[in-house]
Amino acid sequence: MEIRGKAWKFGDHIDTDVIIPARYLNTSDPYELAAHCMEDADPEFVKKVSKGDIIVAGENFGCGSSREHAPIAIKYAGVSCVIAKSFARIFYRNAINTGLPIIEAPDAVDRIEEGDEIEVFLEEGKIINHTKKEEYSFEPLPEFMMKLLTSGGLIPFVRERLAKKGA
Amino acid sequence: MGMTIAEKILAAKAGKDSVKPGELIMARIDVALANDVTAPLAIKAFEDVGAEDVFDRERIALVPDHFTPNKDIKAAQQAKMVREFAYKYWIKWYFEVGRVGIEHALLPEQGIVVPGDLVIGADSHTCTYGALGAFATGVGSTDLGCAMATGEVWLKVPYTLRFNIEGKKRPYVTGKDIILHIIGMIGVDGARYRAMEFGGSVIRELCMDERFTICNMAIEAGGKTGIIEPDDITKEYVKERAQREPVYYTSDEDASYEKVYDVDISNLEPVVALPHLPENVKPVREVNDIEIDQVVIGSCTNGRITDLRQAAEVLKGRKVHPRVRLIVIPATQKIWEQAMEEGLFKIFVEAGAAISCPTCGPCLGGHMGILAEGERAVATTNRNFVGRMGHPKSEVYLASPYVAAASAVAGRIAHPDEL
Ligand code: SF4
């Protein structure tokens, strides 16, 4: 999984209503959702973001509702990873379950500026800031969650579990 | 070492003697819940894992409450998808408009969730059922879809924060004021990944409706669940309703808490949470010159009969301010019927309020009372995020039914005393 792109910075407590407003929840089409990603924080976001880019945010990213539409909107907007100081818990598990890499790295968030070219190595727990020529580290995910993430989320994992039971 | 009520329930469901905070477990669930917004994605996940049947048709609840009665064609399509799934798998707890209510009021009322349960719901306010002494938490649709297939879920055992609420309640102080006060105190991430256990003499005296309000908003402090040890009041509530045998767990004397908060509410006055975070909590008396356009009394936080009675107490013989729209939304059909029989509707209608059928409606900016640019609402709901009830430049102030009703009359945020 290559994770490399430009950083887009956001503040603390970016909630799920900002990530994908409820007025668009009458669909579950990932591309339709992605078209409104972060709209209430930055209406231009989806126009500016390019494939592989990274969201860098403050504390409690994804707080609020349990809508999985939030990580899905981010993922299908082309964002390859979210780095934050901390995440709200339902968003955290939804991101892992849907295969959107997320990283808790408070120090990195303080250093990274908007537009910096960032590369992330999930398993090594390493972030490289190519613009600033800096390196930051973070605690890699526990093994079980890493497995979920790298196998593409919860669905392949459960499919395998069900198949085993059936056999 | 002793365990907290949350740890005991999780241990039982994971088939273990004990669990520790931080441990990852695979647990059996008692009830899986989804609504018309989250079920379609869950159904897709259910199909994607190749499941042939649901794990138990009597333990799944599908509650189309958010955009129903269908607000537009897309919402109608989503509701249809949920309905077809419910029929295909003979889901026992599917509710059609006319029987449906807001999920977190409906499930306890119907006895579908009972004390001792492990409940996951594809809705963040699933934590409401903790008031029964169940472990209930919100998950995403993929989790829910997989759980409908397997009957299990992966969970991390949370640390528990204990809140001892003591003191004497002042007039017009409700469960809503208590939970807003706590969120104001610890912040919107003050209980992130944590179970919030509420106890103390004040909690012991609260009725179930106000206990539900408190646990409902645990998520607004980032909590994984809110939970209250069951007592006689719980048992009385459950007695006539339980669809299954309840199990009453309590925390051990020597249970270990990450932190214990002693909260004395003797000086607490009715509060309001200012936009755009539930932690921006201020006493109503300090903010009373804010003019408003709309008041909403309803939602899974405060749409129960106790809430409607409190609102009616203030509205009786009074009129809603000419510039204000007051929308009252009983949370379930049963509450609706009860409010009608008690004469509350007469009070609301004579005051100049609109009464809706049960729906989440404006709470999430869905329908039935969306705000225009620059408009302000006082709501008994739980979130005041940017754009939550409509236009990104509208504002929501969170308060109790007493304060909401008083504000509707005054045309500005007001303490019931001021009328
Ligand atoms: S009433 Fe509001 S908070 Fe409660 S379930 Fe409905 S939308 Fe969510």
XYZ file of C-alpha atoms and ligand atoms in Angstrom:
594
model
C 0.000 0.000 0.000
C 1.780 3.164 -1.131
C 0.763 6.234 0.830
C 2.193 9.438 -0.528
C 0.755 12.862 -1.293
C 0.207 16.438 -0.335
C -0.957 17.379 3.163
C -4.281 19.154 3.718
C -4.559 20.548 7.227
C -7.677 20.742 9.429
C -8.240 21.701 13.075
C -9.598 19.898 16.144
C -12.943 18.090 16.458
C -13.636 17.744 12.740
C -16.999 15.999 13.074
C -18.801 13.602 10.779
C -21.371 16.259 9.847
C -18.535 18.329 8.407
C -16.906 15.349 6.692
C -20.184 14.379 5.027
C -23.286 16.446 5.882
C -26.476 14.528 6.656
C -28.243 16.200 3.745
C -26.285 13.839 1.468
C -26.949 10.665 3.461
C -29.874 9.673 1.305
C -27.409 7.762 -0.843
C -24.710 5.217 -0.139
C -22.982 5.578 -3.508
C -19.311 6.134 -2.609
C -18.574 8.544 -5.475
C -21.641 10.662 -4.770
C -20.591 10.855 -1.125
C -17.017 11.703 -2.112
C -18.273 14.649 -4.165
C -19.287 16.352 -0.898
C -16.306 15.335 1.230
C -15.382 18.008 3.847
C -17.845 20.382 2.193
C -18.870 22.289 5.319
C -15.247 22.824 6.365
C -13.881 23.705 2.918
C -16.347 23.747 -0.005
C -13.435 23.644 -2.478
C -11.771 20.605 -0.919
C -12.858 17.986 -3.456
C -11.729 20.208 -6.311
C -8.286 20.758 -4.809
C -7.455 17.299 -3.555
C -5.511 14.883 -5.778
C -5.260 11.147 -5.573
C -2.958 10.023 -2.782
C -3.233 13.236 -0.759
C -3.291 13.085 3.007
C -5.558 14.781 5.544
C -3.681 16.059 8.577
C -5.912 17.097 11.489
C -5.960 17.886 15.207
C -7.686 16.164 18.112
C -10.787 13.955 17.982
C -11.079 13.658 14.191
C -14.363 12.069 13.103
C -16.334 12.767 16.262
C -20.106 12.619 16.078
C -22.216 10.110 14.250
C -21.462 6.504 13.391
C -21.922 7.121 9.677
C -19.490 4.996 7.728
C -20.228 7.382 4.894
C -17.506 9.559 6.484
C -14.426 7.359 5.940
C -15.935 6.221 2.634
C -16.322 9.819 1.416
C -12.706 10.516 2.377
C -11.390 7.356 0.761
C -13.258 7.841 -2.506
C -12.269 11.500 -2.663
C -8.816 10.062 -3.268
C -7.336 10.618 0.169
C -4.847 7.867 0.970
C -4.524 8.347 4.702
C -5.625 10.526 7.633
C -3.047 11.611 10.194
C -4.497 13.183 13.349
C -3.571 13.915 16.937
C -6.412 11.621 17.957
C -9.544 10.020 16.505
C -13.085 9.546 17.756
C -13.637 5.858 18.385
C -16.424 4.938 15.974
C -14.650 6.754 13.154
C -11.476 4.883 14.071
C -13.067 1.455 13.775
C -15.039 2.439 10.673
C -11.848 3.556 8.954
C -10.132 0.265 9.708
C -13.210 -1.743 8.766
C -13.459 0.030 5.412
C -9.728 -0.020 4.741
C -8.864 3.686 5.147
C -5.444 3.955 6.828
C -5.424 6.245 9.867
C -2.552 7.249 12.078
C -2.369 8.870 15.485
C 0.758 11.022 15.458
C 0.424 14.246 17.478
C 4.041 15.370 16.960
C 3.873 14.913 13.209
C 0.642 16.933 13.050
C 2.363 19.870 14.751
C 5.276 19.799 12.289
C 3.486 19.155 9.011
C 2.276 22.222 7.114
C -0.356 22.421 4.421
C 1.092 21.441 1.063
C 4.015 19.408 2.451
C 4.766 16.211 0.520
C 4.212 13.342 2.955
C 4.956 9.639 2.756
C 3.705 7.088 5.282
C 5.070 3.642 6.124
C 2.318 1.940 8.107
C 4.077 -1.157 9.292
C 7.299 0.614 10.218
C 5.466 3.392 12.033
C 7.311 6.032 10.035
C 6.247 9.286 8.340
C 8.593 11.126 5.981
C 8.069 14.801 5.224
C 9.820 15.203 1.859
C 9.283 18.968 1.773
C 10.851 19.640 5.142
C 13.246 16.663 4.985
C 12.000 15.408 8.349
C 11.002 12.065 9.758
C 8.420 11.310 12.453
C 7.473 8.070 14.132
C 4.208 6.680 15.448
C 2.927 3.559 17.169
C 1.944 1.028 14.457
C -1.532 -0.544 14.748
C -1.992 -3.706 16.830
C -1.528 -6.836 14.730
C -5.219 -7.691 14.492
C -6.171 -4.255 13.193
C -3.247 -4.139 10.783
C -4.457 -7.450 9.402
C -7.946 -6.045 8.904
C -6.549 -2.984 7.201
C -4.129 -4.719 4.877
C -6.640 -7.364 3.868
C -8.923 -4.544 2.727
C -11.132 -4.231 5.802
C -13.534 -6.329 7.833
C -15.430 -7.855 4.912
C -12.668 -10.113 3.542
C -11.829 -11.101 7.114
C -15.395 -12.153 7.931
C -15.872 -13.809 4.551
C -12.962 -16.072 5.384
C -14.314 -16.754 8.870
C -17.732 -17.692 7.510
C -16.217 -19.927 4.844
C -14.228 -21.783 7.490
C -17.328 -22.307 9.609
C -19.256 -23.590 6.612
C -16.498 -26.026 5.649
C -9.337 -7.786 41.225
C -12.941 -6.748 40.836
C -14.607 -5.734 37.602
C -16.868 -2.890 36.535
C -20.320 -3.617 35.152
C -19.012 -2.923 31.641
C -16.148 -5.396 32.064
C -18.474 -8.058 33.485
C -20.839 -7.887 30.537
C -17.986 -7.978 28.012
C -16.332 -10.920 29.797
C -19.595 -12.859 29.784
C -20.139 -12.211 26.083
C -16.566 -13.161 25.204
C -16.948 -16.407 27.159
C -14.240 -15.452 29.634
C -13.991 -15.265 33.419
C -12.539 -11.799 33.247
C -11.337 -9.138 30.847
C -8.966 -6.208 31.215
C -9.072 -2.739 29.696
C -7.153 -2.626 26.426
C -7.827 -6.296 25.626
C -9.198 -7.090 22.144
C -12.078 -9.552 22.295
C -14.475 -11.329 19.953
C -17.867 -11.140 21.634
C -21.353 -12.560 21.035
C -23.965 -9.887 20.631
C -27.532 -9.943 21.926
C -29.013 -7.348 19.600
C -27.839 -5.740 16.356
C -29.515 -2.499 15.279
C -29.525 -0.353 12.160
C -31.675 2.468 10.778
C -32.692 3.664 7.321
C -29.445 5.595 6.853
C -27.018 2.941 8.059
C -28.838 -0.294 7.162
C -28.379 0.003 3.374
C -24.580 -0.037 3.759
C -24.861 -2.804 6.362
C -26.990 -4.883 3.994
C -24.358 -4.416 1.328
C -21.666 -5.610 3.746
C -23.872 -8.562 4.719
C -24.145 -9.526 1.053
C -20.448 -8.934 0.381
C -19.331 -11.416 3.038
C -21.373 -14.076 1.294
C -23.740 -14.738 4.196
C -26.660 -17.029 3.457
C -28.774 -16.109 6.447
C -28.831 -13.785 9.426
C -27.418 -15.148 12.696
C -30.764 -14.833 14.494
C -33.888 -13.183 13.074
C -35.145 -12.367 16.590
C -32.066 -10.406 17.536
C -31.909 -7.898 14.734
C -33.734 -4.583 14.843
C -34.175 -2.477 11.705
C -35.709 0.868 12.539
C -36.372 3.290 9.675
C -36.608 6.460 11.764
C -34.247 9.032 10.248
C -35.781 10.132 6.944
C -39.227 8.612 7.430
C -42.006 9.176 6.506
C -39.856 9.147 3.370
C -38.641 12.677 2.796
C -37.695 12.268 -0.865
C -37.245 9.656 -3.568
C -33.747 8.685 -2.515
C -34.851 8.216 1.079
C -37.784 6.140 -0.165
C -35.367 3.921 -2.101
C -33.257 3.398 1.010
C -36.301 2.603 3.144
C -37.454 0.135 0.498
C -34.126 -1.635 0.544
C -34.348 -2.039 4.338
C -37.945 -3.272 4.105
C -37.096 -5.861 1.460
C -34.179 -7.156 3.504
C -36.376 -7.368 6.610
C -39.000 -9.392 4.743
C -36.494 -11.620 3.028
C -34.921 -12.726 6.303
C -38.074 -12.526 8.460
C -36.466 -9.935 10.728
C -38.649 -9.828 13.835
C -37.994 -6.238 14.892
C -38.727 -4.310 11.739
C -41.029 -1.322 12.205
C -43.072 0.397 9.524
C -44.219 4.025 9.624
C -47.191 4.107 11.980
C -45.451 1.669 14.328
C -41.916 3.006 14.104
C -40.325 5.307 16.663
C -36.876 6.755 17.196
C -34.729 3.659 17.640
C -33.188 4.494 21.023
C -36.554 5.247 22.572
C -38.259 2.337 20.830
C -35.962 -0.573 21.693
C -36.033 -0.146 25.496
C -39.759 0.667 25.407
C -40.517 -2.559 23.548
C -38.219 -4.609 25.797
C -36.080 -5.626 22.815
C -32.973 -4.630 24.750
C -32.767 -5.898 28.334
C -30.292 -5.462 31.214
C -27.082 -7.456 30.794
C -27.206 -7.348 26.988
C -24.362 -6.576 24.631
C -25.847 -4.412 21.912
C -24.222 -2.932 18.856
C -26.011 -0.460 16.678
C -25.050 1.280 13.485
C -25.909 4.535 15.172
C -23.724 6.449 17.567
C -26.443 6.956 20.189
C -26.780 3.215 20.742
C -25.015 3.980 24.028
C -28.462 5.053 25.334
C -29.301 1.491 26.450
C -26.547 1.605 29.052
C -29.210 3.173 31.251
C -30.706 -0.326 31.548
C -27.406 -1.828 32.695
C -26.539 -3.151 29.243
C -23.299 -2.626 27.336
C -24.376 -0.826 24.190
C -22.190 0.925 21.688
C -22.318 2.462 18.264
C -20.481 0.887 15.350
C -20.338 1.412 11.612
C -22.395 -0.268 8.939
C -19.699 -2.752 7.958
C -19.453 -3.915 11.572
C -23.202 -4.212 11.713
C -23.532 -6.051 8.399
C -20.893 -8.552 9.468
C -22.511 -8.949 12.880
C -25.887 -9.683 11.250
C -24.123 -12.575 9.536
C -21.995 -13.889 12.401
C -23.582 -12.671 15.648
C -20.217 -11.423 16.832
C -18.147 -8.281 16.918
C -14.543 -7.368 17.702
C -14.225 -4.950 20.578
C -11.519 -3.394 22.644
C -12.358 -3.498 26.345
C -12.542 0.160 27.419
C -11.283 1.740 30.591
C -14.130 2.948 32.776
C -14.590 6.452 34.146
C -16.878 6.611 37.173
C -19.077 9.659 37.780
C -20.599 9.971 41.257
C -23.374 12.512 41.027
C -24.307 13.885 44.442
C -26.131 16.862 45.936
C -29.615 18.276 45.771
C -31.166 19.140 42.422
C -32.388 22.709 41.997
C -35.735 23.412 40.332
C -35.825 22.728 36.576
C -32.540 20.780 36.661
C -32.899 17.577 34.632
C -30.834 14.664 33.409
C -30.073 16.778 30.339
C -28.498 19.520 32.446
C -26.457 16.950 34.345
C -25.010 15.337 31.236
C -24.384 18.693 29.526
C -22.627 19.859 32.695
C -20.405 16.765 32.625
C -19.596 17.217 28.928
C -18.771 20.858 29.621
C -16.503 19.698 32.414
C -14.531 16.993 30.582
C -14.921 18.141 26.954
C -16.112 16.424 23.792
C -13.207 13.997 23.915
C -12.995 13.726 27.704
C -14.231 10.138 27.636
C -12.783 9.069 24.281
C -12.693 5.218 24.032
C -13.947 5.066 27.654
C -17.042 3.630 29.315
C -18.771 6.280 31.432
C -20.373 4.762 34.513
C -22.876 7.064 36.209
C -23.850 6.559 39.846
C -24.444 8.336 43.126
C -27.570 9.413 44.952
C -28.799 11.777 42.229
C -28.760 9.039 39.596
C -30.478 6.590 41.944
C -33.410 8.986 42.231
C -33.800 9.718 38.526
C -36.554 8.034 36.531
C -35.584 5.818 33.596
C -36.383 8.531 31.027
C -33.810 10.907 32.490
C -31.297 8.098 32.859
C -31.684 7.374 29.144
C -30.991 11.047 28.424
C -27.744 10.886 30.378
C -26.418 7.692 28.794
C -27.582 8.888 25.360
C -25.074 11.722 25.391
C -22.047 9.691 26.541
C -20.998 9.735 22.885
C -20.912 13.533 22.955
C -18.015 13.204 25.394
C -16.432 10.625 23.054
C -17.538 7.714 25.264
C -17.848 4.157 24.008
C -20.879 3.706 26.211
C -22.690 5.277 29.137
C -23.804 2.798 31.753
C -25.829 2.797 34.972
C -26.011 -0.101 37.402
C -29.555 -1.484 37.454
C -31.670 -0.990 40.598
C -35.340 -1.226 41.580
C -36.279 1.570 39.203
C -34.667 -0.367 36.347
C -36.388 -3.579 37.364
C -39.747 -1.877 37.588
C -39.272 -0.475 34.066
C -38.151 -3.782 32.616
C -40.764 -5.961 34.342
C -43.643 -5.488 31.940
C -41.546 -5.143 28.805
C -38.639 -7.589 28.673
C -38.794 -9.860 25.644
C -35.987 -11.982 27.118
C -34.695 -12.787 30.603
C -32.646 -9.844 31.942
C -29.332 -10.325 33.770
C -28.534 -7.728 36.395
C -24.822 -6.956 36.663
C -23.299 -4.429 39.046
C -19.749 -3.192 39.541
C -17.617 -4.829 42.241
C -16.603 -2.810 45.300
C -12.967 -3.200 44.315
C -13.489 -2.593 40.592
C -10.791 -0.452 39.123
C -11.646 2.827 37.442
C -9.304 4.856 35.335
C -10.640 7.942 37.048
C -13.406 8.781 39.511
C -15.207 12.118 39.243
C -17.213 13.392 42.201
C -19.742 15.808 40.815
C -21.787 17.912 43.237
C -24.769 19.383 41.412
C -26.211 21.399 44.294
C -25.262 24.648 42.573
C -26.083 23.507 39.062
C -28.614 25.671 37.229
C -30.293 24.785 33.905
C -27.687 24.995 31.164
C -27.458 25.353 27.410
C -24.712 24.201 25.026
C -23.805 26.950 22.583
C -22.820 26.301 18.958
C -20.936 24.466 17.617
C -19.849 21.913 20.205
C -21.792 20.195 22.997
C -18.992 21.151 25.412
C -19.742 24.897 25.132
C -21.962 24.729 28.182
C -23.195 27.849 29.989
C -25.885 28.502 32.605
C -29.032 29.690 30.840
C -29.086 32.846 32.953
C -25.796 33.954 31.452
C -26.920 33.753 27.827
C -30.461 35.025 27.898
C -30.427 37.730 25.287
C -30.081 35.391 22.316
C -33.102 35.596 20.026
C -34.281 32.395 18.358
C -36.343 31.310 15.344
C -37.210 27.712 16.129
C -37.525 25.271 19.010
C -37.452 21.501 18.624
C -38.592 19.239 21.444
C -37.940 15.620 20.575
C -35.153 13.173 19.554
C -33.659 10.103 21.193
C -32.279 12.394 23.877
C -35.450 14.141 25.016
C -38.505 12.872 23.135
C -39.902 10.654 25.903
C -43.039 11.151 27.953
C -41.191 12.752 30.886
C -39.724 15.307 28.475
C -43.098 16.127 26.947
C -44.619 16.511 30.415
C -41.853 18.909 31.401
C -42.371 20.972 28.253
C -46.142 21.010 28.822
C -45.657 22.152 32.413
C -43.996 25.316 31.101
C -46.262 25.819 28.070
C -49.571 25.379 29.893
C -51.682 28.498 29.432
C -48.895 30.267 27.535
C -48.320 31.123 23.884
C -45.327 30.475 21.681
C -43.636 33.770 20.750
C -45.070 35.092 17.440
C -41.696 34.921 15.713
C -40.895 31.360 16.864
C -41.786 27.948 15.407
C -42.154 25.239 18.034
C -42.024 21.665 16.758
C -42.826 18.824 19.161
C -41.867 15.285 18.141
C -42.855 12.422 20.439
C -40.200 9.723 20.026
C -42.487 6.713 19.634
C -46.104 5.909 18.805
C -46.673 4.803 22.379
C -45.341 8.075 23.757
C -47.537 9.879 21.210
C -50.605 8.035 22.447
C -49.720 8.629 26.063
C -49.150 12.351 25.468
C -52.486 12.557 23.698
C -54.318 10.794 26.512
C -52.707 12.964 29.166
C -53.910 16.083 27.379
C -50.408 17.320 26.575
C -51.250 17.837 22.902
C -54.038 20.228 23.795
C -51.504 22.295 25.717
C -49.022 22.234 22.818
C -51.590 23.061 20.158
C -53.174 25.849 22.187
C -49.716 27.307 22.705
C -49.251 27.351 18.936
C -46.916 24.383 18.435
C -46.776 21.871 15.591
C -46.810 18.207 16.554
C -45.094 15.672 14.303
C -45.252 11.915 14.033
C -42.228 10.108 15.513
C -39.098 10.727 13.409
C -35.525 11.909 13.853
C -36.484 14.669 11.428
C -34.734 17.960 12.142
C -32.340 16.501 14.746
C -29.877 15.609 11.999
C -31.067 18.184 9.515
C -33.117 15.572 7.700
C -36.560 17.098 7.288
C -39.502 18.499 9.309
C -37.856 21.725 10.406
C -34.630 22.555 8.577
C -32.977 25.867 9.451
C -32.257 28.612 6.906
C -29.083 30.666 6.751
C -28.547 32.660 9.926
C -31.413 31.029 11.838
C -31.094 29.883 15.436
C -32.799 26.980 17.167
C -33.022 25.757 20.714
C -33.300 21.979 20.601
C -33.576 19.177 23.120
C -31.399 17.111 20.770
C -27.770 16.152 21.304
C -25.572 17.770 18.661
C -25.004 21.374 17.714
C -22.316 20.867 15.078
C -21.979 23.189 12.083
C -24.910 22.547 9.733
C -26.427 19.882 11.973
C -29.985 21.163 11.612
C -29.738 22.746 8.201
C -27.778 25.571 6.634
C -24.054 25.618 7.514
C -24.594 29.153 8.809
C -27.464 28.234 11.150
C -27.038 27.621 14.875
C -28.291 25.027 17.352
C -28.418 25.506 21.132
C -28.878 22.342 23.170
C -31.061 22.407 26.265
C -33.601 20.542 28.388
C -37.328 20.438 27.565
C -37.992 23.008 30.335
C -35.548 25.497 28.848
C -36.630 24.745 25.273
C -40.278 25.386 26.146
C -39.474 28.555 28.080
C -37.374 29.806 25.158
C -40.212 29.133 22.721
C -42.451 31.402 24.783
C -39.867 34.121 25.378
C -38.553 34.172 21.804
C -35.030 34.048 23.169
C -33.064 31.610 25.288
C -34.790 31.751 28.643
C -34.952 30.136 32.081
C -38.477 28.929 32.982
C -38.300 31.202 36.040
C -38.297 34.263 33.831
C -41.766 33.702 32.384
S -32.930 11.485 17.125
Fe -31.094 12.442 16.300
S -29.392 11.641 17.477
Fe -31.171 10.345 17.880
S -30.988 8.644 16.459
Fe -32.241 10.203 15.466
S -30.797 11.484 14.298
Fe -29.603 10.281 15.741
